[in-house]
CSV table of C-alpha atoms in Angstrom, one decimal:
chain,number,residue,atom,x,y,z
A,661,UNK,CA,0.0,0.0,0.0
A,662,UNK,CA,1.5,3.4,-1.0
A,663,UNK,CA,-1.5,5.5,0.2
A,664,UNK,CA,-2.3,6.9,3.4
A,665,UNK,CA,-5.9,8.6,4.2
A,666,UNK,CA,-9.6,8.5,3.6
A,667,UNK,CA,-10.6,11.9,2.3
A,668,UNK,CA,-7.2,13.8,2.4
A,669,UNK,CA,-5.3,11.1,0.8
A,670,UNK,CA,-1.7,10.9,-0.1
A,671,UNK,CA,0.2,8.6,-2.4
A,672,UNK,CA,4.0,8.4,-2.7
A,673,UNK,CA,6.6,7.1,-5.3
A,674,UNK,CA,9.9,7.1,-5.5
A,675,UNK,CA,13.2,5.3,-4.5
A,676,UNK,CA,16.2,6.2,-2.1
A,677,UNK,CA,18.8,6.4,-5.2
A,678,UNK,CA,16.4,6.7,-8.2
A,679,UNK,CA,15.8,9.7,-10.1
A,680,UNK,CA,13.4,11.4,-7.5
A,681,UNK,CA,10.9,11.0,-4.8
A,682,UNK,CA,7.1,12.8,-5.2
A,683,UNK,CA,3.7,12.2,-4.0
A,684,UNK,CA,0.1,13.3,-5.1
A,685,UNK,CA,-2.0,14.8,-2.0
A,686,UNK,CA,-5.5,14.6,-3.1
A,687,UNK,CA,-8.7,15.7,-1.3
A,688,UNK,CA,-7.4,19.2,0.0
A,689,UNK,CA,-10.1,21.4,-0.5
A,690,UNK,CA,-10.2,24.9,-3.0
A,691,UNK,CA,-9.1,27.7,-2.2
A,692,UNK,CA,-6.3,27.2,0.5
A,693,UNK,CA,-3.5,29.8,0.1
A,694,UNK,CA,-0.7,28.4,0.1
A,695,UNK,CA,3.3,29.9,0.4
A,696,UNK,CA,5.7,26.9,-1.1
A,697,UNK,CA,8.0,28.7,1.5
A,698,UNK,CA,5.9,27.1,4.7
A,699,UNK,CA,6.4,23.4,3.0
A,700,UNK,CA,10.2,24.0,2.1
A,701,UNK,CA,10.7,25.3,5.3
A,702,UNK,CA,9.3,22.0,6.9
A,703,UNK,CA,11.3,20.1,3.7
A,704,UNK,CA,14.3,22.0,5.6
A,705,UNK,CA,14.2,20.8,8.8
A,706,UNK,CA,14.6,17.3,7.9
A,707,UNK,CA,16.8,17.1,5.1
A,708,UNK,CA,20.0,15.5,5.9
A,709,UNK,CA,23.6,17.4,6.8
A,710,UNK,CA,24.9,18.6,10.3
A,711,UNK,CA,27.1,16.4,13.2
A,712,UNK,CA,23.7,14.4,14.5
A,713,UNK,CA,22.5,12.8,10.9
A,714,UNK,CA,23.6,11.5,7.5
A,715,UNK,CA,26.3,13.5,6.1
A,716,UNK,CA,24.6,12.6,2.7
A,717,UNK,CA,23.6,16.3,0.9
A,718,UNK,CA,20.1,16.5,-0.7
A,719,UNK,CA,18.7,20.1,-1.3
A,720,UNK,CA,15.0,18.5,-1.1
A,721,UNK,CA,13.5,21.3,-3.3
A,722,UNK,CA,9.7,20.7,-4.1
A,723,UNK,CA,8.5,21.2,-7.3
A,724,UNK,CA,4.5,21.4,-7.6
A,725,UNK,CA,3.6,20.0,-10.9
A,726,UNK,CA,-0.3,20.6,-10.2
A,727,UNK,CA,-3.4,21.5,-8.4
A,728,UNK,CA,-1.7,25.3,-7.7
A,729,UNK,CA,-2.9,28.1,-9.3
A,730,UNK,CA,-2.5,31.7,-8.6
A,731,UNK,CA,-1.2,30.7,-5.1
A,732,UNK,CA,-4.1,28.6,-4.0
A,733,UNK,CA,-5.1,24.9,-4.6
A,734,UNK,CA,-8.0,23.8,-7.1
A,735,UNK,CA,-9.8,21.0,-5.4
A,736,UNK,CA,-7.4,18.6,-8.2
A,737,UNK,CA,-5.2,16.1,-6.9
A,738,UNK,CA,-1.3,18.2,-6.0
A,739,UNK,CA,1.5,16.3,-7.5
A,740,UNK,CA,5.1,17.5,-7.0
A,741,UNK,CA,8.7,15.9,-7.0
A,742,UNK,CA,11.9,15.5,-4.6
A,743,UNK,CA,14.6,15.1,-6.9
A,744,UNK,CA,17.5,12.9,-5.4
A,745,UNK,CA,20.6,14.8,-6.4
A,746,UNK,CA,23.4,12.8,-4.0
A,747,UNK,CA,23.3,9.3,-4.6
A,748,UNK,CA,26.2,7.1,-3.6
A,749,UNK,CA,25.3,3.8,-5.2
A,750,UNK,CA,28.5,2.2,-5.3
A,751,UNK,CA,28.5,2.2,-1.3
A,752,UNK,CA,26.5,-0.8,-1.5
A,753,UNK,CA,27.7,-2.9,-4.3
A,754,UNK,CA,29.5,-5.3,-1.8
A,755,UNK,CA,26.3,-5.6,0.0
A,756,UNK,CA,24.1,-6.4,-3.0
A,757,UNK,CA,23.3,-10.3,-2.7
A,758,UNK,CA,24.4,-9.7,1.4
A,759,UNK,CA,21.0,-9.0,3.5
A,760,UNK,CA,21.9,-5.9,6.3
A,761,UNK,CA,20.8,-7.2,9.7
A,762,UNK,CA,17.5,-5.9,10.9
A,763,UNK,CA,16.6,-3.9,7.6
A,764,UNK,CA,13.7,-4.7,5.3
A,765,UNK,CA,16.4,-6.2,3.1
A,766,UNK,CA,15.4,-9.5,3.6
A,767,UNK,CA,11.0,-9.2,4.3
A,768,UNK,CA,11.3,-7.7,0.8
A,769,UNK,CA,13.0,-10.0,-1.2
A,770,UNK,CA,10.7,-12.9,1.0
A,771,UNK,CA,8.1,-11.0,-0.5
A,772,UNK,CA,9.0,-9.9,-4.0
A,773,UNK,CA,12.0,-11.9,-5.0
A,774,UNK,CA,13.7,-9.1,-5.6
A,775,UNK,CA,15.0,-6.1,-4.1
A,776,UNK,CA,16.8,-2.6,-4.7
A,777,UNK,CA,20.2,-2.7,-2.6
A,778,UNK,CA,20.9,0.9,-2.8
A,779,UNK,CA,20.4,2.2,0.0
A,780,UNK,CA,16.9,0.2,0.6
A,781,UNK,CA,15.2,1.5,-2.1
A,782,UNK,CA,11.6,2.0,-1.5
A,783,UNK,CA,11.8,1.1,2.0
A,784,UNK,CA,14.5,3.7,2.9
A,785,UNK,CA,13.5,6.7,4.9
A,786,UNK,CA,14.3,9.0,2.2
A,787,UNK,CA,10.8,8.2,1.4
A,788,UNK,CA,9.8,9.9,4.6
A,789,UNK,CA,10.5,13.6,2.7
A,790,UNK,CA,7.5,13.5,0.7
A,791,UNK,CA,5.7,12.9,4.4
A,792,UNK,CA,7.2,15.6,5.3
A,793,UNK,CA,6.1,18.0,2.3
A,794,UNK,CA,2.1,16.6,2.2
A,795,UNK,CA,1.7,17.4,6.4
A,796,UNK,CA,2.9,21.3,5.9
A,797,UNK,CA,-0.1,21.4,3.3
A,798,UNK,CA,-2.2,19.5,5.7
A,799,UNK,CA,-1.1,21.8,8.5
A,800,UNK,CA,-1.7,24.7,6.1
A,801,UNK,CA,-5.3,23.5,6.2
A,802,UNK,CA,-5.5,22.8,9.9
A,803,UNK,CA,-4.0,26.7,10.8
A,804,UNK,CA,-7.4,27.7,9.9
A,805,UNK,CA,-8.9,26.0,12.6
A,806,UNK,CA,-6.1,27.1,15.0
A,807,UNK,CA,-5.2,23.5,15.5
A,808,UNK,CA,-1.5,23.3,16.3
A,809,UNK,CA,1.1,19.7,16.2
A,810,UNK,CA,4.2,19.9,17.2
A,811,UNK,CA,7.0,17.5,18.1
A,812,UNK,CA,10.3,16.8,19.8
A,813,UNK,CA,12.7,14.5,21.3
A,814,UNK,CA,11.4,13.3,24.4
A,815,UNK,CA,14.2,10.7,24.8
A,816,UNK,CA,17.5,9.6,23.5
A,817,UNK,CA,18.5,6.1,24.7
A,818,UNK,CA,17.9,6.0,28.8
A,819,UNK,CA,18.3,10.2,28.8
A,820,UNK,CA,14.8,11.5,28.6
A,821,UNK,CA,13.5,15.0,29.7
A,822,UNK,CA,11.1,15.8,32.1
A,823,UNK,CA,9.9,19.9,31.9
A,824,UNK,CA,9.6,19.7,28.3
A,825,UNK,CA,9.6,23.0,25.9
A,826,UNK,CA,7.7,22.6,22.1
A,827,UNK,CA,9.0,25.9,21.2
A,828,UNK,CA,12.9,25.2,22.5
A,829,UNK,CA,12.4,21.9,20.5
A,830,UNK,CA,11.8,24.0,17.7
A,831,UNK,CA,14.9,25.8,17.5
A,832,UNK,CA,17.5,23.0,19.0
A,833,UNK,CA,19.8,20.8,16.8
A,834,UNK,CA,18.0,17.6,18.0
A,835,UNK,CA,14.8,19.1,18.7
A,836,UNK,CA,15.2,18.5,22.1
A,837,UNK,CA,12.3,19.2,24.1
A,838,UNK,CA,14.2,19.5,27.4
A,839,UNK,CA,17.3,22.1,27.6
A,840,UNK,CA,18.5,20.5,30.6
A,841,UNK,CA,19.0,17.1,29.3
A,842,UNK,CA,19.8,18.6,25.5
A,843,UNK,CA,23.5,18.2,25.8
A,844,UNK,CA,23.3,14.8,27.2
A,845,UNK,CA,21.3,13.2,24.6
A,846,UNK,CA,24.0,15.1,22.0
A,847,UNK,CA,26.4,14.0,23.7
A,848,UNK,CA,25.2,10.1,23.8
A,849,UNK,CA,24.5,10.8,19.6
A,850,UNK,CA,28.0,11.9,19.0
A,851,UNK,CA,29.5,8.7,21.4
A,852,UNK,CA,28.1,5.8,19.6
A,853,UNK,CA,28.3,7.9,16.0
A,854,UNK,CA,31.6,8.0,17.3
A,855,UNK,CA,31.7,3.8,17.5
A,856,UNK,CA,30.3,3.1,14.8
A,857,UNK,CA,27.4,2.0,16.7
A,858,UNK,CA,23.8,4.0,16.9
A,859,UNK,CA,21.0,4.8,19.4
A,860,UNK,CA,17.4,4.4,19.8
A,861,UNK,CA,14.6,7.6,20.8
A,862,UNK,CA,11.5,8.5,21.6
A,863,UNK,CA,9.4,11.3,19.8
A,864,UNK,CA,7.0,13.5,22.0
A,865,UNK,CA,4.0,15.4,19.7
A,866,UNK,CA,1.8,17.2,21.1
A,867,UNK,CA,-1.7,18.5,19.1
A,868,UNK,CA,-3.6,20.8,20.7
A,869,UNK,CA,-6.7,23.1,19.7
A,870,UNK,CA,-8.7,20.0,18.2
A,871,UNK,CA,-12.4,19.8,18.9
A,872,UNK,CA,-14.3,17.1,20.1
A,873,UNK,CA,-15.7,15.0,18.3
A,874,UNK,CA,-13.0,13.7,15.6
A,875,UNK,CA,-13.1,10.6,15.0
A,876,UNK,CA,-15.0,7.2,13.2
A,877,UNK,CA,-15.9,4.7,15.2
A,878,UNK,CA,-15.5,1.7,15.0
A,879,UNK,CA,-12.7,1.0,13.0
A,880,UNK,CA,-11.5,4.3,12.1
A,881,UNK,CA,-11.0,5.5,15.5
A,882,UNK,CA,-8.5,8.6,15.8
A,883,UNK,CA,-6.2,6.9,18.3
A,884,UNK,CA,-6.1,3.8,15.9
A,885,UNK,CA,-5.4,6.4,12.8
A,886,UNK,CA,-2.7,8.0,14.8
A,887,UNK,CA,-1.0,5.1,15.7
A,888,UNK,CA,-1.4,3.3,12.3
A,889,UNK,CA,0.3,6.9,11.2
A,890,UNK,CA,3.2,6.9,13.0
A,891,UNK,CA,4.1,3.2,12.8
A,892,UNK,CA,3.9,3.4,9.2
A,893,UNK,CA,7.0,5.9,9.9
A,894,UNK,CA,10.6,3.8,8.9
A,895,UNK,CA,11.7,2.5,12.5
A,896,UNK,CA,9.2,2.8,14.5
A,897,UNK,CA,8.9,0.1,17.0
A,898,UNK,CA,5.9,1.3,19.6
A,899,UNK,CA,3.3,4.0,19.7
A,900,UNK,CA,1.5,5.1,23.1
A,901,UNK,CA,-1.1,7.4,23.4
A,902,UNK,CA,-1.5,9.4,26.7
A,903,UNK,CA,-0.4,7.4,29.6
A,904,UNK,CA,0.3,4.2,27.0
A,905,UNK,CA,1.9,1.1,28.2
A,906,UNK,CA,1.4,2.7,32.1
A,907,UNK,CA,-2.0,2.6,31.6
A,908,UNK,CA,-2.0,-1.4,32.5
A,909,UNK,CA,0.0,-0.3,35.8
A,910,UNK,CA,-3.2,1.7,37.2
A,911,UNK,CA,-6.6,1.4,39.2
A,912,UNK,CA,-9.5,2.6,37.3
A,913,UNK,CA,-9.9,6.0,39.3
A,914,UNK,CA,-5.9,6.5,39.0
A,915,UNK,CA,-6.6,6.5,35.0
A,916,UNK,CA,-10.0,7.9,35.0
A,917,UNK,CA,-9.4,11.9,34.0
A,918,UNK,CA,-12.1,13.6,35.9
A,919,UNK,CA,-14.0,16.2,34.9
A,920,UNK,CA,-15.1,19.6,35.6
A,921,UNK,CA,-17.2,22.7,34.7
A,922,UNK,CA,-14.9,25.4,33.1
A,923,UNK,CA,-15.5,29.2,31.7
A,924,UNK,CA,-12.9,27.6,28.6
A,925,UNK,CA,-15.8,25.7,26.3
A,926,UNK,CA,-14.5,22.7,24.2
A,927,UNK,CA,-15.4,23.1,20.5
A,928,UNK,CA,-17.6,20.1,19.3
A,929,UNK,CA,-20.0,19.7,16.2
A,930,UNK,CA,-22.7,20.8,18.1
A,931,UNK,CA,-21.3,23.6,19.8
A,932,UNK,CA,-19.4,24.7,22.9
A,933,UNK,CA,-19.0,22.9,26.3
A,934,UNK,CA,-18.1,24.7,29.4
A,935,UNK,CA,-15.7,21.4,30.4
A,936,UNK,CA,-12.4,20.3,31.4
A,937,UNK,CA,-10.5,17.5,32.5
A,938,UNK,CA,-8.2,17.0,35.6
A,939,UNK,CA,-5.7,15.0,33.6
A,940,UNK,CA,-5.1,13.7,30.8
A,941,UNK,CA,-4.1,10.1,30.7
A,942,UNK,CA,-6.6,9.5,27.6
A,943,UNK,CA,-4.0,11.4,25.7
A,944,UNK,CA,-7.1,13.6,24.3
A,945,UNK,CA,-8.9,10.5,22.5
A,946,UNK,CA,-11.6,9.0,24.6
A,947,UNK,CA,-13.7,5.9,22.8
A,948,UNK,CA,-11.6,6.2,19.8
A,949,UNK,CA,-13.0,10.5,19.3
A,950,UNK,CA,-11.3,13.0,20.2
A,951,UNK,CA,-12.3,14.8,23.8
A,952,UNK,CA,-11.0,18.4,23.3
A,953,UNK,CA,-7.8,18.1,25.6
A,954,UNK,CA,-4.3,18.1,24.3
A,955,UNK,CA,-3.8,14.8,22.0
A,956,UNK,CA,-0.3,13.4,23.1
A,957,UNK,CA,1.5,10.5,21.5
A,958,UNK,CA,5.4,8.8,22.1
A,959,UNK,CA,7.0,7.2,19.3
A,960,UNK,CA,9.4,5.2,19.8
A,961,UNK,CA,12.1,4.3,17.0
A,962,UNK,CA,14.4,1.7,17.2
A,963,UNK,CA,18.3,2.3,16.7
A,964,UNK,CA,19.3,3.2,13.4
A,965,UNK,CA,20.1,-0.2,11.8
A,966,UNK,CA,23.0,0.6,9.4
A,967,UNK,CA,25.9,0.4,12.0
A,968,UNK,CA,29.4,0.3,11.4
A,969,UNK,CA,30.6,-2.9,12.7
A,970,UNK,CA,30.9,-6.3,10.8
A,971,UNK,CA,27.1,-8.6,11.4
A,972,UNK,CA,27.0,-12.2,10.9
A,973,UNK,CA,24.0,-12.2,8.5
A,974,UNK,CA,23.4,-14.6,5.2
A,975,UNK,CA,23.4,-13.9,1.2
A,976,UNK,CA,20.5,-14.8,-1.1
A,977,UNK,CA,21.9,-18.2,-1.2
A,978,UNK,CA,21.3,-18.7,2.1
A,979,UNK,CA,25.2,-18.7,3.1
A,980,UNK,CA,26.9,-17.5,6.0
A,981,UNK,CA,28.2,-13.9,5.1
A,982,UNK,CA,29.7,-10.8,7.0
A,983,UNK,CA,28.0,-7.6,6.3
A,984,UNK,CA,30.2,-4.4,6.5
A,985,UNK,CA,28.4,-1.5,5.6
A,986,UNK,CA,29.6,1.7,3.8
A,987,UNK,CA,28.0,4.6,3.4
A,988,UNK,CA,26.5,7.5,4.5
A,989,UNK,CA,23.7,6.8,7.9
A,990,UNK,CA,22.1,9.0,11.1
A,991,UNK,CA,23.5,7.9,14.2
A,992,UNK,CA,19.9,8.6,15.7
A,993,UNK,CA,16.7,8.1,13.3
A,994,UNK,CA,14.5,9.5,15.6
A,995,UNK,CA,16.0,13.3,15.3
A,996,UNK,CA,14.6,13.6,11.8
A,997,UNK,CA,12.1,11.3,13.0
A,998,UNK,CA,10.4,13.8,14.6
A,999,UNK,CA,10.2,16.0,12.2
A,1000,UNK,CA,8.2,12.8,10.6
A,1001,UNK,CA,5.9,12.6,13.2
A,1002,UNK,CA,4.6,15.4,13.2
A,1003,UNK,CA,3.9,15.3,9.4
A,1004,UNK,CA,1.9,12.1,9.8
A,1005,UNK,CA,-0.1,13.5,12.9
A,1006,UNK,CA,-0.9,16.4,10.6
A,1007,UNK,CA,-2.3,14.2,7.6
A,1008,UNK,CA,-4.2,12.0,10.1
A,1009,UNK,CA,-5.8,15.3,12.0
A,1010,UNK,CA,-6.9,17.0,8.5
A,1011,UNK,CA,-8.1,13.7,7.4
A,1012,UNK,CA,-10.7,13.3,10.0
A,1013,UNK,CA,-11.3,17.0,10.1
A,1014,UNK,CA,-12.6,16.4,7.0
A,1015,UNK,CA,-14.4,12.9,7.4
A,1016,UNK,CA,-16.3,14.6,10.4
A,1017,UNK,CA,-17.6,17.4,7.8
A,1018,UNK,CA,-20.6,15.4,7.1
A,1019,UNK,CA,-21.2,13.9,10.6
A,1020,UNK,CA,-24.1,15.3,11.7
A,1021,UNK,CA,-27.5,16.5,9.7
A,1022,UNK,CA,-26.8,20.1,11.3
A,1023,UNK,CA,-23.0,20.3,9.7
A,1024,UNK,CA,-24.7,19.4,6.5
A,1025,UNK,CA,-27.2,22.5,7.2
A,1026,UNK,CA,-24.6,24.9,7.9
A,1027,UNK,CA,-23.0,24.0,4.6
A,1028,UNK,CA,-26.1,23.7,2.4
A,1029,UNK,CA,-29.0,25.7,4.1
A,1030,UNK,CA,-31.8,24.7,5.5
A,1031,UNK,CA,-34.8,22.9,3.9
């Protein structure tokens, strides 16, 4: 499956060292204005470069090939292209009939009987840029409804923060969320990049201004989307929404968020509610619909699996081999990573923003008029 969404739906192409990457976003409605500026800008702050990711140079420049005109989109299907500009194929010609321990490199070829060596091909994160691209125009959408996501590293092997900062994260090389652990976790990044080795993290996003009600039940719940999102993300190995895994740690009125009158109404189809909640261990998703409060998801990824060391491993033949890689790989796939997640959380909010459109007789009203 190479398509992601219900009625904001995208669909990506493209291979790690072919001639480019690209995707069609389809369902975003007319007449959004949009600034290429805001989705290069997001394009920016993954792309590779720097001391804490892949030293492998891509200027990731969008080109829109349709659904733009005059500065806003048509209602057609927007299709634009990543060219790949930095390729280093040759880095994996010894690797080529050698599988790389815990890459796709061998589900693939189980599956297809074939498989593109360079670098992964499709199932390489450089995929992850086109992501990146579509959830700035989702995000364009979503500014209109002042509904914010933002992300940041929450954790970095065993280092994680505790008073966290979204707008710090913003502006640090890591997108650390917690200056006083922010030179630890660079610090751990630069020690095993240093081996040879590599590191796992956890990403922190955070959405807040979504209104109640989001959600289709019973098998498109949001918190089911969201997590279907962000595991679809290369190297993501767990996904826990508000208190997660700790949730099967506590008593029923320790994970219950109570709830209380409040002079700050939540937004819902039909209307405003004077409510609020004492805590929010639902993570903002309560019976699969969003509740109003902050949604908060951890994503964990998995160490970056293109180390430097030799790996016992096998060849196509089934052999005994040693695989030493070459190349050019992030030392930590969750700092880019969350520049991912937050894409994905963007698609899947403006997706069921739109689904819920025609919830309810009264939305249809508002858009049609009355009988």
């Amino acid at each position: 499956m190479n398509t992601f969404g219900e009625r904001l739906r995208l669909s990506t192409f493209g291979e790690s060292h072919g001639a480019a990457i690209g995707g069609v976003l389809d369902g975003l409605p007319a007449g959004v204005a949009i600034e290429i500026s805001n989705i290069q800008s997001e394009l920016e702050r993954r792309k590779p470069g720097g001391r804490y990711a892949t030293p492998r140079k891509e200027a990731d420049e969008i080109e829109i090939l349709s659904g733009i005109f005059d500065g806003r989109s048509t209602g057609a299907p927007i299709g634009f292209i990543i060219r790949n500009a930095n390729q280093h194929s040759k880095d994996y010609e010894n690797l080529k009939d050698i599988f790389r321990p815990a890459h796709a490199d061998f589900s693939y070829f189980a599956k297809y009987g074939l498989r593109d060596y360079r670098g992964g091909g499709r199932a390489s994160a450089r995929e992850t840029a086109v992501r990146v691209a579509a959830g700035a125009f989702a995000q364009i959408l979503l500014n209109h409804f002042k509904i914010s996501v933002k992300s940041g590293i929450y954790g970095v092997g065993e280092i994680y923060g505790k008073d966290l900062n979204f707008d710090f994260a913003q502006n640090s090389e890591i997108f650390a969320l917690d200056p006083a652990v922010e030179d630890a976790q660079k610090e751990l990044i630069l020690s095993v990049k240093n081996a040879g080795d590599s590191i796992g993290g956890c990403v922190l996003t955070r959405v807040t201004g979504v209104p109640a009600g989001l959600g289709e039940p019973l098998y498109g719940k949001l918190d089911a989307t969201l997590a279907g999102a962000l595991m679809g993300i290369n190297g993501v190995k767990a996904v826990q929404i508000g208190a997660g895994v700790r949730a099967s740690t506590l008593k029923g009125s320790e994970n219950n968020d109570f709830m209380g009158a409040s002079k700050n109404p939540i937004r819902t189809n039909g209307g405003k509610i004077g409510a609020s909640f004492a805590s929010n261990n639902a993570g903002g998703i309560l019976g699969g619909i969003s509740s109003g409060a902050p949604i908060e998801i951890a994503t964990h990824f998995k160490p970056t699996p293109s180390i430097f060391m030799a790996q016992h491993s096998v060849d196509v033949r089934g052999a005994d081999a040693i695989c030493e890689l070459r190349g050019r790989h992030d030392p930590c796939i969750a700092v880019r990573g969350s520049v991912v997640a937050t894409a994905m959380a963007r698609l899947a909010i403006a997706d069921a923003l739109l689904l819920n459109a025609s919830a309810t007789l009264g939305n249809l009203k508002r858009i049609y008029g009355e009988d």
